[in-house]
Tab-separated table of N, CA and C in Angstrom:
chain	number	residue	atom	x	y	z
A	1	MET	N	-15.362	28.695	13.418
A	1	MET	CA	-15.841	27.404	13.119
A	1	MET	C	-17.217	27.195	13.619
A	2	GLY	N	-17.687	28.099	14.646
A	2	GLY	CA	-19.033	27.932	15.262
A	2	GLY	C	-18.988	27.083	16.279
A	3	ASP	N	-20.210	26.626	16.766
A	3	ASP	CA	-20.628	25.587	17.873
A	3	ASP	C	-19.977	24.234	17.459
A	4	LEU	N	-19.145	23.736	18.219
A	4	LEU	CA	-18.677	22.440	17.989
A	4	LEU	C	-19.315	21.390	19.005
A	5	SER	N	-19.385	20.003	18.616
A	5	SER	CA	-19.943	19.103	19.489
A	5	SER	C	-19.149	17.776	19.442
A	6	VAL	N	-19.189	17.045	20.384
A	6	VAL	CA	-18.471	15.853	20.274
A	6	VAL	C	-19.289	14.751	19.742
A	7	VAL	N	-18.774	13.936	18.637
A	7	VAL	CA	-19.626	12.927	18.166
A	7	VAL	C	-19.252	11.500	18.713
A	8	THR	N	-20.261	10.846	19.227
A	8	THR	CA	-20.087	9.527	19.968
A	8	THR	C	-19.507	8.573	18.789
A	9	ASP	N	-18.363	7.862	18.977
A	9	ASP	CA	-17.859	6.908	18.058
A	9	ASP	C	-18.847	5.714	17.985
A	10	PHE	N	-19.408	5.534	16.955
A	10	PHE	CA	-20.455	4.431	16.647
A	10	PHE	C	-19.977	3.238	16.040
A	11	LEU	N	-18.608	3.329	15.572
A	11	LEU	CA	-17.948	2.237	14.749
A	11	LEU	C	-17.564	1.105	15.823
A	12	PRO	N	-17.803	-0.170	15.505
A	12	PRO	CA	-17.388	-1.253	16.366
A	12	PRO	C	-15.799	-1.500	16.261
A	13	PRO	N	-15.364	-2.162	17.305
A	13	PRO	CA	-13.803	-2.532	17.220
A	13	PRO	C	-13.695	-3.658	16.272
A	14	PRO	N	-12.601	-3.933	15.879
A	14	PRO	CA	-12.422	-4.935	14.590
A	14	PRO	C	-12.981	-6.335	15.082
A	15	LYS	N	-12.779	-6.710	16.358
A	15	LYS	CA	-13.230	-8.168	16.756
A	15	LYS	C	-14.703	-8.285	16.624
A	16	ASP	N	-15.537	-7.156	16.682
A	16	ASP	CA	-17.030	-7.171	16.612
A	16	ASP	C	-17.417	-7.230	14.969
A	17	LEU	N	-16.636	-7.211	14.165
A	17	LEU	CA	-16.808	-7.345	12.708
A	17	LEU	C	-16.844	-8.668	12.179
A	18	VAL	N	-17.075	-9.647	13.020
A	18	VAL	CA	-16.980	-11.037	12.464
A	18	VAL	C	-18.317	-11.708	12.616
A	19	PHE	N	-18.968	-12.114	11.603
A	19	PHE	CA	-20.103	-13.024	11.741
A	19	PHE	C	-20.588	-13.361	10.173
A	20	GLU	N	-21.517	-14.292	10.069
A	20	GLU	CA	-21.936	-14.685	8.725
A	20	GLU	C	-23.207	-13.955	8.272
A	21	GLU	N	-23.390	-13.632	7.077
A	21	GLU	CA	-24.683	-12.948	6.555
A	21	GLU	C	-24.793	-13.119	5.160
A	22	ASP	N	-26.088	-12.959	4.582
A	22	ASP	CA	-26.382	-12.989	3.121
A	22	ASP	C	-25.400	-11.997	2.406
A	23	THR	N	-24.875	-12.332	1.313
A	23	THR	CA	-23.968	-11.403	0.571
A	23	THR	C	-24.392	-11.363	-0.744
A	24	VAL	N	-23.746	-10.215	-1.388
A	24	VAL	CA	-23.806	-9.925	-2.913
A	24	VAL	C	-22.478	-9.650	-3.180
A	25	LYS	N	-21.849	-10.125	-4.270
A	25	LYS	CA	-20.499	-9.877	-4.849
A	25	LYS	C	-20.477	-8.493	-5.469
A	26	VAL	N	-19.495	-7.726	-5.108
A	26	VAL	CA	-19.189	-6.420	-5.900
A	26	VAL	C	-17.802	-6.205	-6.118
A	27	THR	N	-17.287	-5.253	-6.982
A	27	THR	CA	-15.847	-5.063	-7.226
A	27	THR	C	-15.703	-3.510	-6.526
A	28	ILE	N	-14.743	-3.414	-5.847
A	28	ILE	CA	-14.569	-2.103	-5.265
A	28	ILE	C	-12.931	-1.977	-5.121
A	29	ALA	N	-12.351	-0.650	-5.351
A	29	ALA	CA	-11.041	-0.352	-5.084
A	29	ALA	C	-10.845	0.370	-3.921
A	30	LEU	N	-10.060	-0.188	-2.843
A	30	LEU	CA	-9.884	0.474	-1.541
A	30	LEU	C	-8.318	0.791	-1.574
A	31	SER	N	-8.140	1.683	-0.461
A	31	SER	CA	-6.787	2.149	-0.302
A	31	SER	C	-5.928	0.937	0.248
A	32	ARG	N	-4.643	0.992	-0.145
A	32	ARG	CA	-3.818	-0.097	0.258
A	32	ARG	C	-3.590	0.005	1.798
A	33	SER	N	-3.536	1.160	2.418
A	33	SER	CA	-3.493	1.165	3.859
A	33	SER	C	-4.888	0.739	4.607
A	34	SER	N	-5.896	0.767	4.030
A	34	SER	CA	-7.034	0.243	4.630
A	34	SER	C	-7.094	-1.259	4.537
A	35	VAL	N	-6.729	-1.757	3.342
A	35	VAL	CA	-6.638	-3.210	3.219
A	35	VAL	C	-5.791	-3.946	4.126
A	36	GLU	N	-4.498	-3.242	4.212
A	36	GLU	CA	-3.377	-3.809	5.066
A	36	GLU	C	-4.110	-3.778	6.593
A	37	PHE	N	-4.595	-2.883	6.853
A	37	PHE	CA	-5.292	-2.718	8.207
A	37	PHE	C	-6.089	-3.910	8.578
A	38	PHE	N	-7.107	-4.148	7.698
A	38	PHE	CA	-8.147	-5.144	7.809
A	38	PHE	C	-7.468	-6.551	7.688
A	39	LYS	N	-6.349	-6.718	6.910
A	39	LYS	CA	-5.850	-8.096	6.737
A	39	LYS	C	-5.083	-8.312	8.047
A	40	LYS	N	-4.320	-7.463	8.652
A	40	LYS	CA	-3.717	-7.633	9.860
A	40	LYS	C	-4.658	-7.951	11.086
A	41	GLU	N	-5.750	-7.167	11.070
A	41	GLU	CA	-6.865	-7.520	12.209
A	41	GLU	C	-7.400	-8.718	11.923
A	42	ALA	N	-7.712	-9.147	10.792
A	42	ALA	CA	-8.466	-10.394	10.389
A	42	ALA	C	-7.492	-11.543	10.867
A	43	ARG	N	-6.265	-11.475	10.599
A	43	ARG	CA	-5.221	-12.454	11.180
A	43	ARG	C	-5.349	-12.622	12.597
A	44	ARG	N	-5.520	-11.547	13.303
A	44	ARG	CA	-5.473	-11.514	14.743
A	44	ARG	C	-6.773	-12.309	15.233
A	45	GLN	N	-7.752	-12.018	14.402
A	45	GLN	CA	-9.328	-12.544	14.948
A	45	GLN	C	-9.596	-13.813	14.169
A	46	HIS	N	-8.577	-14.464	13.376
A	46	HIS	CA	-8.724	-15.554	12.645
A	46	HIS	C	-10.097	-15.690	11.795
A	47	THR	N	-10.037	-14.698	11.025
A	47	THR	CA	-11.205	-14.614	10.065
A	47	THR	C	-10.746	-13.996	8.802
A	48	ALA	N	-11.703	-13.794	7.933
A	48	ALA	CA	-11.396	-13.205	6.548
A	48	ALA	C	-11.493	-11.595	6.599
A	49	TYR	N	-10.604	-10.887	6.034
A	49	TYR	CA	-10.698	-9.369	6.017
A	49	TYR	C	-11.917	-8.862	5.410
A	50	GLN	N	-12.254	-9.580	4.242
A	50	GLN	CA	-13.570	-8.989	3.524
A	50	GLN	C	-14.733	-9.147	4.363
A	51	LYS	N	-14.818	-10.182	5.310
A	51	LYS	CA	-15.939	-10.274	6.243
A	51	LYS	C	-16.036	-8.900	7.253
A	52	MET	N	-14.794	-8.616	7.637
A	52	MET	CA	-14.572	-7.373	8.565
A	52	MET	C	-15.060	-6.206	7.921
A	53	ILE	N	-14.539	-6.001	6.659
A	53	ILE	CA	-15.044	-4.809	5.787
A	53	ILE	C	-16.557	-4.793	5.534
A	54	ARG	N	-17.117	-6.004	5.210
A	54	ARG	CA	-18.592	-6.008	4.951
A	54	ARG	C	-19.281	-5.749	6.336
A	55	ARG	N	-18.874	-6.162	7.518
A	55	ARG	CA	-19.489	-5.799	8.564
A	55	ARG	C	-19.435	-4.400	9.075
A	56	LEU	N	-18.390	-3.854	8.737
A	56	LEU	CA	-18.035	-2.331	9.013
A	56	LEU	C	-19.218	-1.412	8.196
A	57	LEU	N	-19.339	-1.844	6.835
A	57	LEU	CA	-20.137	-1.139	5.923
A	57	LEU	C	-21.603	-1.482	6.326
A	58	ASP	N	-21.984	-2.492	6.810
A	58	ASP	CA	-23.266	-3.004	7.402
A	58	ASP	C	-23.637	-2.085	8.521
A	59	VAL	N	-22.650	-1.984	9.457
A	59	VAL	CA	-23.015	-1.027	10.565
A	59	VAL	C	-23.348	0.255	10.177
A	60	TYR	N	-22.467	0.730	9.369
A	60	TYR	CA	-22.374	2.240	8.909
A	60	TYR	C	-23.852	2.419	8.257
A	61	ALA	N	-24.229	1.707	7.275
A	61	ALA	CA	-25.459	1.660	6.586
A	61	ALA	C	-26.619	1.550	7.647
A	62	SER	N	-26.538	0.638	8.511
A	62	SER	CA	-27.587	0.439	9.398
A	62	SER	C	-27.854	1.715	10.345
A	63	ARG	N	-26.726	2.256	10.736
A	63	ARG	CA	-26.741	3.546	11.716
A	63	ARG	C	-27.388	4.662	10.882
A	64	TYR	N	-27.220	4.884	9.619
A	64	TYR	CA	-27.738	6.035	8.929
A	64	TYR	C	-29.062	5.691	8.277
A	65	GLU	N	-29.440	4.473	7.817
A	65	GLU	CA	-30.648	4.124	7.373
A	65	GLU	C	-31.725	4.550	7.909
A	66	SER	N	-31.727	4.435	9.305
A	66	SER	CA	-32.923	4.748	10.078
A	66	SER	C	-33.003	6.175	10.376
A	67	GLU	N	-31.845	7.042	10.103
A	67	GLU	CA	-31.966	8.475	10.169
A	67	GLU	C	-32.339	9.251	9.060
A	68	LEU	N	-32.224	8.709	7.783
A	68	LEU	CA	-32.432	9.447	6.663
A	68	LEU	C	-33.681	9.024	6.020
A	69	ALA	N	-34.505	10.059	5.601
A	69	ALA	CA	-35.831	9.700	5.018
A	69	ALA	C	-35.519	9.259	3.576
A	70	PRO	N	-36.491	8.375	3.224
A	70	PRO	CA	-36.283	7.822	1.659
A	70	PRO	C	-36.141	9.015	0.571
A	71	THR	N	-36.792	10.016	0.793
A	71	THR	CA	-36.722	11.164	-0.169
A	71	THR	C	-35.628	12.056	-0.091
A	72	ARG	N	-35.002	12.042	1.028
A	72	ARG	CA	-33.881	13.086	1.287
A	72	ARG	C	-32.660	12.770	0.618
A	73	ARG	N	-32.012	13.595	-0.048
A	73	ARG	CA	-30.811	13.478	-0.837
A	73	ARG	C	-29.692	14.069	0.051
A	74	SER	N	-28.612	13.356	-0.071
A	74	SER	CA	-27.396	13.998	0.595
A	74	SER	C	-26.797	14.983	-0.145
A	75	SER	N	-26.271	15.998	0.708
A	75	SER	CA	-25.554	17.142	0.051
A	75	SER	C	-23.921	16.822	0.053
A	76	TRP	N	-23.617	15.695	0.383
A	76	TRP	CA	-22.251	15.231	0.407
A	76	TRP	C	-22.011	15.083	-1.161
A	77	PRO	N	-20.671	15.606	-1.470
A	77	PRO	CA	-20.358	15.574	-3.001
A	77	PRO	C	-20.260	14.155	-3.458
A	78	ARG	N	-20.557	13.959	-4.764
A	78	ARG	CA	-20.419	12.520	-5.236
A	78	ARG	C	-19.275	12.464	-6.183
C-alpha cells in the first residue's frame, strides 16, 4: 500500500452543525441510514436535520475550496 499517514478528522460533531445561513433549495437523494442518523441527532439538538446536513456540506466545501485551484479538475470518478 505504500506510505500511510493519519488524516486529522476535520468534520464537526453533530451539535456544531446548527446555525442559520442563506440557502438555495435543491433536490437530492440520500441514503436512508444517513437521513436516519441526522434525524436522530437533530432531535437531540432540537433543530432540523436539513440544517445539520447543510452545515456539514458547508464545512466540507469550505475545507477544500481553499485547497483546490480554480482550474484544477478532480481525478475522482463522476
